[in-house]
Short mmCIF file of C-alpha atoms in Angstrom, two decimals:
data_model
loop_
_atom_site.label_atom_id
_atom_site.label_comp_id
_atom_site.label_asym_id
_atom_site.label_seq_id
_atom_site.Cartn_x
_atom_site.Cartn_y
_atom_site.Cartn_z
CA MET A 2 90.83 125.80 100.99
CA GLU A 3 88.75 126.21 104.14
CA LEU A 4 88.48 129.96 103.50
CA LEU A 5 87.01 129.23 100.07
CA TYR A 6 84.36 127.03 101.67
CA LEU A 7 83.66 129.69 104.33
CA LYS A 8 83.18 132.27 101.59
CA THR A 9 80.64 130.01 99.90
CA PHE A 10 78.91 129.41 103.24
CA CYS A 11 78.59 133.15 103.98
CA ALA A 12 77.33 133.87 100.46
CA LEU A 13 74.74 131.11 100.72
CA VAL A 14 73.49 132.55 104.02
CA GLN A 15 73.33 136.00 102.38
CA TRP A 16 71.45 135.00 99.24
CA GLY A 17 69.37 132.17 100.69
CA ASN A 18 69.46 129.82 97.69
CA TYR A 19 71.98 127.81 95.72
CA THR A 20 71.10 129.20 92.29
CA ARG A 21 71.66 132.86 93.24
CA THR A 22 74.82 131.99 95.18
CA ALA A 23 76.28 130.11 92.22
CA LEU A 24 75.52 133.10 89.99
CA GLU A 25 77.08 135.63 92.38
CA LEU A 26 80.24 133.56 92.95
CA ASP A 27 80.55 132.45 89.32
CA TYR A 28 80.51 128.77 90.27
CA ALA A 29 78.57 125.80 89.03
CA GLN A 30 75.74 124.97 91.44
CA SER A 31 77.32 121.56 92.04
CA SER A 32 80.47 123.34 93.30
CA ILE A 33 78.38 125.22 95.90
CA THR A 34 76.97 121.94 97.17
CA ASN A 35 80.44 120.39 97.19
CA HIS A 36 81.93 123.31 99.17
CA ILE A 37 79.25 123.09 101.86
CA GLN A 38 79.63 119.33 102.18
CA ARG A 39 83.39 119.64 102.62
CA LEU A 40 83.00 122.47 105.11
CA GLU A 41 80.63 120.32 107.16
CA GLN A 42 83.21 117.50 107.07
CA LEU A 43 85.89 119.89 108.35
CA TYR A 44 83.64 120.86 111.28
CA GLY A 45 83.03 117.36 112.57
CA GLY A 46 80.13 116.48 110.28
CA GLN A 47 77.91 119.20 111.78
CA ARG A 48 75.04 120.23 109.55
CA LEU A 49 75.45 123.95 108.92
CA LEU A 50 72.48 124.79 106.68
CA GLN A 51 68.85 123.74 106.40
CA ARG A 52 65.77 124.50 104.34
CA SER A 53 63.14 126.88 105.65
CA GLY A 54 60.44 127.19 103.04
CA ASN A 55 62.13 128.33 99.84
CA GLN A 56 65.16 129.66 101.69
CA VAL A 57 68.39 128.11 102.92
CA VAL A 58 69.15 129.24 106.49
CA PRO A 59 71.86 128.39 109.00
CA THR A 60 71.30 125.69 111.58
CA GLU A 61 72.22 126.37 115.19
CA ALA A 62 75.77 125.22 114.44
CA GLY A 63 75.79 127.40 111.32
CA GLN A 64 74.69 130.44 113.32
CA ARG A 65 77.60 129.90 115.72
CA LEU A 66 80.04 129.59 112.83
CA LEU A 67 78.78 132.58 110.81
CA PRO A 68 80.38 135.50 112.73
CA TYR A 69 83.74 133.74 112.87
CA ALA A 70 83.54 132.95 109.17
CA ARG A 71 82.88 136.61 108.35
CA GLN A 72 85.78 137.74 110.54
CA LEU A 73 88.17 135.30 108.88
CA LEU A 74 87.12 136.43 105.41
CA GLU A 75 87.58 140.08 106.38
CA LEU A 76 91.06 139.34 107.73
CA GLN A 77 91.88 137.52 104.51
CA HIS A 78 90.71 140.52 102.51
CA GLN A 79 92.83 142.90 104.58
CA ALA A 80 95.89 140.65 104.28
CA ARG A 81 95.50 140.37 100.52
CA GLU A 82 95.11 144.13 100.15
CA ALA A 83 98.24 144.72 102.22
CA VAL A 84 100.32 142.26 100.21
CA MET A 85 99.02 143.09 96.73
CA ALA A 86 99.46 146.84 97.26
CA GLN A 87 103.17 146.40 96.50
CA TYR A 88 102.48 145.27 92.92
CA PRO A 89 102.09 148.08 90.36
CA GLU A 90 101.08 145.48 87.76
CA ALA A 91 99.24 142.19 88.06
CA PRO A 92 101.71 139.46 89.15
CA VAL A 93 101.96 136.27 87.11
CA LEU A 94 102.10 132.68 88.36
CA VAL A 95 103.48 130.18 85.82
CA ILE A 96 102.69 126.50 86.47
CA GLY A 97 103.91 123.62 84.34
CA THR A 98 102.07 120.31 84.26
CA ILE A 99 101.18 117.26 82.21
CA GLU A 100 97.89 116.78 80.39
CA SER A 101 96.35 114.25 82.78
CA LEU A 102 96.82 116.47 85.85
CA SER A 103 95.70 119.57 83.95
CA LEU A 104 92.41 117.84 83.15
CA TYR A 105 91.65 115.83 86.27
CA TYR A 106 93.42 117.43 89.25
CA LEU A 107 94.33 121.06 88.64
CA PRO A 108 90.94 122.70 87.84
CA GLU A 109 89.59 122.83 91.40
CA LEU A 110 92.88 124.22 92.71
CA LEU A 111 92.88 126.91 90.04
CA GLU A 112 89.28 127.77 90.88
CA ALA A 113 90.23 128.26 94.51
CA PHE A 114 93.35 130.28 93.61
CA ARG A 115 91.34 132.53 91.26
CA HIS A 116 88.90 133.41 94.02
CA GLN A 117 91.47 133.93 96.77
CA TYR A 118 94.04 135.77 94.63
CA PRO A 119 92.04 137.50 91.89
CA ALA A 120 94.84 139.97 91.04
CA TYR A 121 97.07 137.20 89.72
CA LYS A 122 97.43 136.18 86.12
CA VAL A 123 97.95 132.42 85.83
CA LYS A 124 99.74 130.75 82.93
CA ILE A 125 99.60 126.96 82.51
CA VAL A 126 102.39 125.35 80.47
CA LEU A 127 101.89 121.75 79.28
CA GLY A 128 104.91 119.56 78.67
CA GLN A 129 106.68 116.32 79.45
CA GLU A 130 108.12 115.76 82.89
CA ALA A 131 111.82 116.09 82.03
CA GLU A 132 111.36 119.41 80.27
CA LEU A 133 109.09 120.74 83.03
CA ILE A 134 111.66 119.93 85.71
CA GLU A 135 114.38 121.61 83.67
CA GLN A 136 112.21 124.72 83.25
CA VAL A 137 111.65 124.79 87.03
CA ARG A 138 115.40 124.53 87.55
CA GLN A 139 115.99 127.40 85.11
CA GLY A 140 113.36 129.58 86.79
CA LYS A 141 111.08 129.60 83.75
CA LEU A 142 108.31 127.96 85.79
CA ASP A 143 107.31 128.88 89.34
CA LEU A 144 106.10 125.33 90.01
CA ALA A 145 105.36 122.11 88.18
CA LEU A 146 102.80 119.36 88.81
CA ILE A 147 103.96 115.92 87.67
CA PHE A 148 102.96 112.26 88.05
CA ASP A 149 105.81 109.83 88.67
CA GLN A 150 107.91 108.22 91.39
CA PRO A 151 109.04 110.77 94.00
CA CYS A 152 111.17 113.29 92.14
CA SER A 153 114.90 113.15 92.83
CA SER A 154 116.76 115.73 90.80
CA ALA A 155 119.55 118.15 91.65
CA GLY A 156 118.26 121.51 92.83
CA ILE A 157 114.63 120.35 92.88
CA GLU A 158 112.31 120.03 95.89
CA CYS A 159 109.29 117.73 95.85
CA MET A 160 105.96 117.72 97.73
CA LEU A 161 103.91 114.53 97.33
CA LEU A 162 100.19 115.15 96.81
CA PHE A 163 98.50 111.78 96.25
CA GLU A 164 99.24 108.22 95.14
CA ALA A 165 97.34 106.53 92.30
CA PRO A 166 97.80 103.11 90.67
CA MET A 167 98.13 102.45 86.95
CA MET A 168 95.38 100.68 85.05
CA ILE A 169 95.08 98.69 81.85
CA ILE A 170 92.02 99.93 79.94
CA MET A 171 90.21 97.97 77.26
CA HIS A 172 86.81 97.53 75.68
CA SER A 173 84.35 95.60 77.84
CA GLN A 174 84.12 92.91 75.11
CA HIS A 175 87.87 92.27 75.10
CA PRO A 176 88.84 88.73 76.18
CA LEU A 177 90.86 90.12 79.10
CA ALA A 178 88.03 92.35 80.35
CA GLY A 179 86.92 89.86 82.98
CA SER A 180 90.37 89.54 84.52
CA ALA A 181 90.97 90.54 88.14
CA SER A 182 94.31 92.03 87.11
CA VAL A 183 96.62 92.15 84.09
CA SER A 184 100.32 91.27 83.98
CA ALA A 185 103.02 92.25 81.50
CA ALA A 186 102.90 88.77 79.97
CA ALA A 187 99.20 89.22 79.12
CA LEU A 188 100.05 92.25 76.95
CA VAL A 189 102.27 90.34 74.52
CA GLU A 190 100.81 90.53 70.99
CA GLN A 191 98.12 92.91 72.21
CA PRO A 192 97.86 96.17 70.21
CA LEU A 193 98.82 98.95 72.62
CA ILE A 194 97.50 102.52 72.56
CA LEU A 195 100.00 104.63 74.49
CA THR A 196 100.87 108.22 75.22
CA GLU A 197 103.77 109.84 73.39
CA ASP A 198 107.41 108.95 73.97
CA GLY A 199 108.67 110.87 77.02
CA CYS A 200 105.65 110.08 79.21
CA THR A 201 106.91 108.63 82.51
CA TYR A 202 104.25 105.97 82.99
CA ARG A 203 104.55 104.84 79.36
CA ALA A 204 108.29 104.43 80.02
CA GLY A 205 107.50 102.45 83.17
CA LEU A 206 105.27 100.04 81.26
CA LEU A 207 107.81 99.47 78.48
CA GLU A 208 110.68 99.05 80.96
CA THR A 209 108.71 96.41 82.86
CA MET A 210 108.08 94.50 79.62
CA ARG A 211 111.71 94.89 78.52
CA GLN A 212 113.00 93.51 81.82
CA SER A 213 110.85 90.41 81.26
CA ALA A 214 112.04 90.12 77.64
CA LEU A 215 108.50 90.75 76.40
CA ALA A 216 107.80 92.51 73.11
CA ALA A 217 105.43 95.49 73.16
CA ASP A 218 103.26 96.01 70.08
CA ILE A 219 102.74 99.79 70.14
CA ARG A 220 100.04 100.28 67.55
CA TRP A 221 98.99 103.85 68.39
CA GLU A 222 100.78 106.81 70.00
CA LEU A 223 98.35 109.56 71.00
CA SER A 224 99.07 112.78 72.88
CA SER A 225 95.56 113.14 74.34
CA ILE A 226 94.16 111.10 77.25
CA GLU A 227 90.65 111.47 75.86
CA ALA A 228 91.84 110.37 72.41
CA ILE A 229 93.30 107.21 73.98
CA LYS A 230 90.00 106.46 75.69
CA GLN A 231 88.09 107.06 72.46
CA ALA A 232 90.43 104.68 70.62
CA VAL A 233 89.88 102.02 73.31
CA SER A 234 86.11 102.48 73.07
CA ARG A 235 86.41 101.78 69.32
CA GLN A 236 88.29 98.55 70.11
CA TRP A 237 91.52 99.67 68.46
CA GLY A 238 93.60 98.22 71.27
CA ILE A 239 94.56 98.41 74.96
CA GLY A 240 95.56 101.56 76.86
CA PHE A 241 97.65 102.26 79.97
CA LEU A 242 96.53 105.21 82.12
CA PRO A 243 96.49 106.39 85.76
CA LEU A 244 93.32 105.47 87.60
CA PHE A 245 92.40 109.11 88.31
CA THR A 246 91.85 109.67 84.57
CA ILE A 247 89.12 106.99 84.42
CA LYS A 248 85.63 108.36 85.07
CA GLU A 249 82.26 106.70 85.61
CA GLU A 250 81.02 107.98 82.25
CA ASP A 251 83.83 106.09 80.49
CA ARG A 252 82.10 102.85 81.40
CA SER A 253 79.09 103.93 79.35
CA GLN A 254 81.44 104.10 76.37
CA GLY A 255 82.32 100.43 76.84
CA ILE A 256 85.63 101.02 78.66
CA THR A 257 86.77 98.63 81.38
CA ALA A 258 89.73 99.39 83.66
CA ILE A 259 91.75 96.47 85.08
CA PRO A 260 94.45 96.89 87.77
CA TRP A 261 98.01 96.57 86.49
CA ILE A 262 99.55 93.78 88.54
CA GLU A 263 103.14 94.92 87.91
CA GLN A 264 103.01 97.76 90.44
CA GLY A 265 106.74 97.69 91.16
CA ARG A 266 106.79 101.48 91.05
CA ARG A 267 104.62 103.71 93.20
CA TRP A 268 103.21 106.64 91.25
CA TYR A 269 102.50 110.00 92.87
CA GLY A 270 101.03 113.30 91.84
CA GLN A 271 103.59 115.79 93.13
CA LEU A 272 104.51 119.45 93.19
CA VAL A 273 108.11 120.29 92.28
CA TYR A 274 109.87 123.61 92.78
CA SER A 275 113.33 125.10 93.10
CA GLY A 276 115.15 128.03 94.68
CA GLN A 277 113.49 131.17 95.99
CA LEU A 278 109.73 130.87 95.61
CA SER A 279 107.76 133.82 94.29
CA ALA A 280 104.88 135.20 96.36
CA GLY A 281 102.44 133.55 93.96
CA ALA A 282 104.18 130.19 94.21
CA GLN A 283 104.12 130.38 98.02
CA ALA A 284 100.41 131.23 97.97
CA PHE A 285 99.68 128.34 95.60
CA MET A 286 101.65 125.89 97.74
CA GLN A 287 99.83 126.99 100.88
CA LEU A 288 96.55 126.47 99.06
CA GLU A 289 97.74 123.04 97.94
CA GLN A 290 98.60 122.10 101.52
CA LEU A 291 95.08 123.06 102.61
CA TYR A 292 93.73 121.07 99.69
CA ALA A 293 95.80 118.07 100.80
CA HIS A 294 93.97 118.14 104.16
CA SER A 295 90.48 118.63 102.75
CA ALA A 296 89.84 117.98 99.06
CA ALA A 297 92.76 115.63 98.44
CA PRO A 298 91.41 112.94 100.80
CA ALA A 299 88.18 113.12 98.81
CA PHE A 300 90.25 112.82 95.62
CA ARG A 301 92.02 109.77 97.03
CA HIS A 302 88.64 108.33 98.03
CA ILE A 303 87.47 108.70 94.42
CA VAL A 304 90.59 106.84 93.26
CA GLN A 305 89.98 104.08 95.81
CA GLN A 306 86.27 103.95 95.00
CA ASN A 307 86.99 103.62 91.30
CA THR A 308 89.35 100.75 92.03
CA GLU A 309 86.52 98.95 93.80
CA THR A 310 83.94 99.62 91.07
CA VAL A 311 85.78 99.09 87.78
CA HIS A 312 84.86 95.40 87.77
CA GLN A 313 81.23 95.75 88.87
#
């Protein structure tokens, strides 16, 4: 991930402004800003760029970093050329995942992978966790990203990425909207808007209610996270979603997120794989490990920050 940020840094020095750099790198301008901020965090909070008239130029710290950054990028280029020369056709990386992670976690990783390994074709397969794990076991998927308790399945390895709590979401005018937290008992006789059967966190909710002999009134079953949030905003019922799927703009649609008090399970985004990893899978995992040390803490901070602000 650091190499991606260094590439953005060098391009910004070359072109002298964010607009041209975003155009040349095929990024949104906000991504350029984000990359520079994260790079500065990685280098002890040193400011690396500054304005000089209409141009962006390196600071003293940025000038010291620049030659090393260019050397690292050149070495990366040479390494990629050496490795990719063995492929007569473009290699393919096949990743399985669930909808929530495909929407809210995977895009930045794919953006980084696309820029560092442009020769690869990437195929994303959406499915439920059980079928994704089986496809990994059968070698039909190189990797899978899931959200559940730590995976324990024969022939499957697991790398934990981040932890996120579950939330009860409802319209801000709902009688429970002012609660500090919501228990299973509070959901009795409440119309529930849930994901489809087979979703792991839906199963966790229903199992918790079953163990307490509480009836669940499942009024709507929707396959789309955004459809669930839209239904909640229309006051059709109460939803149950991971915190990382709740965004600030959802609050403008009248959605309130309340912590689920029955956190008996700990839920993790995780990467699962099996057997001999392909070159593409190894590259993606290395990128994910870099992400875990740079962007993932920021992702976890967003999750924590949302927890603190959902009741404001």
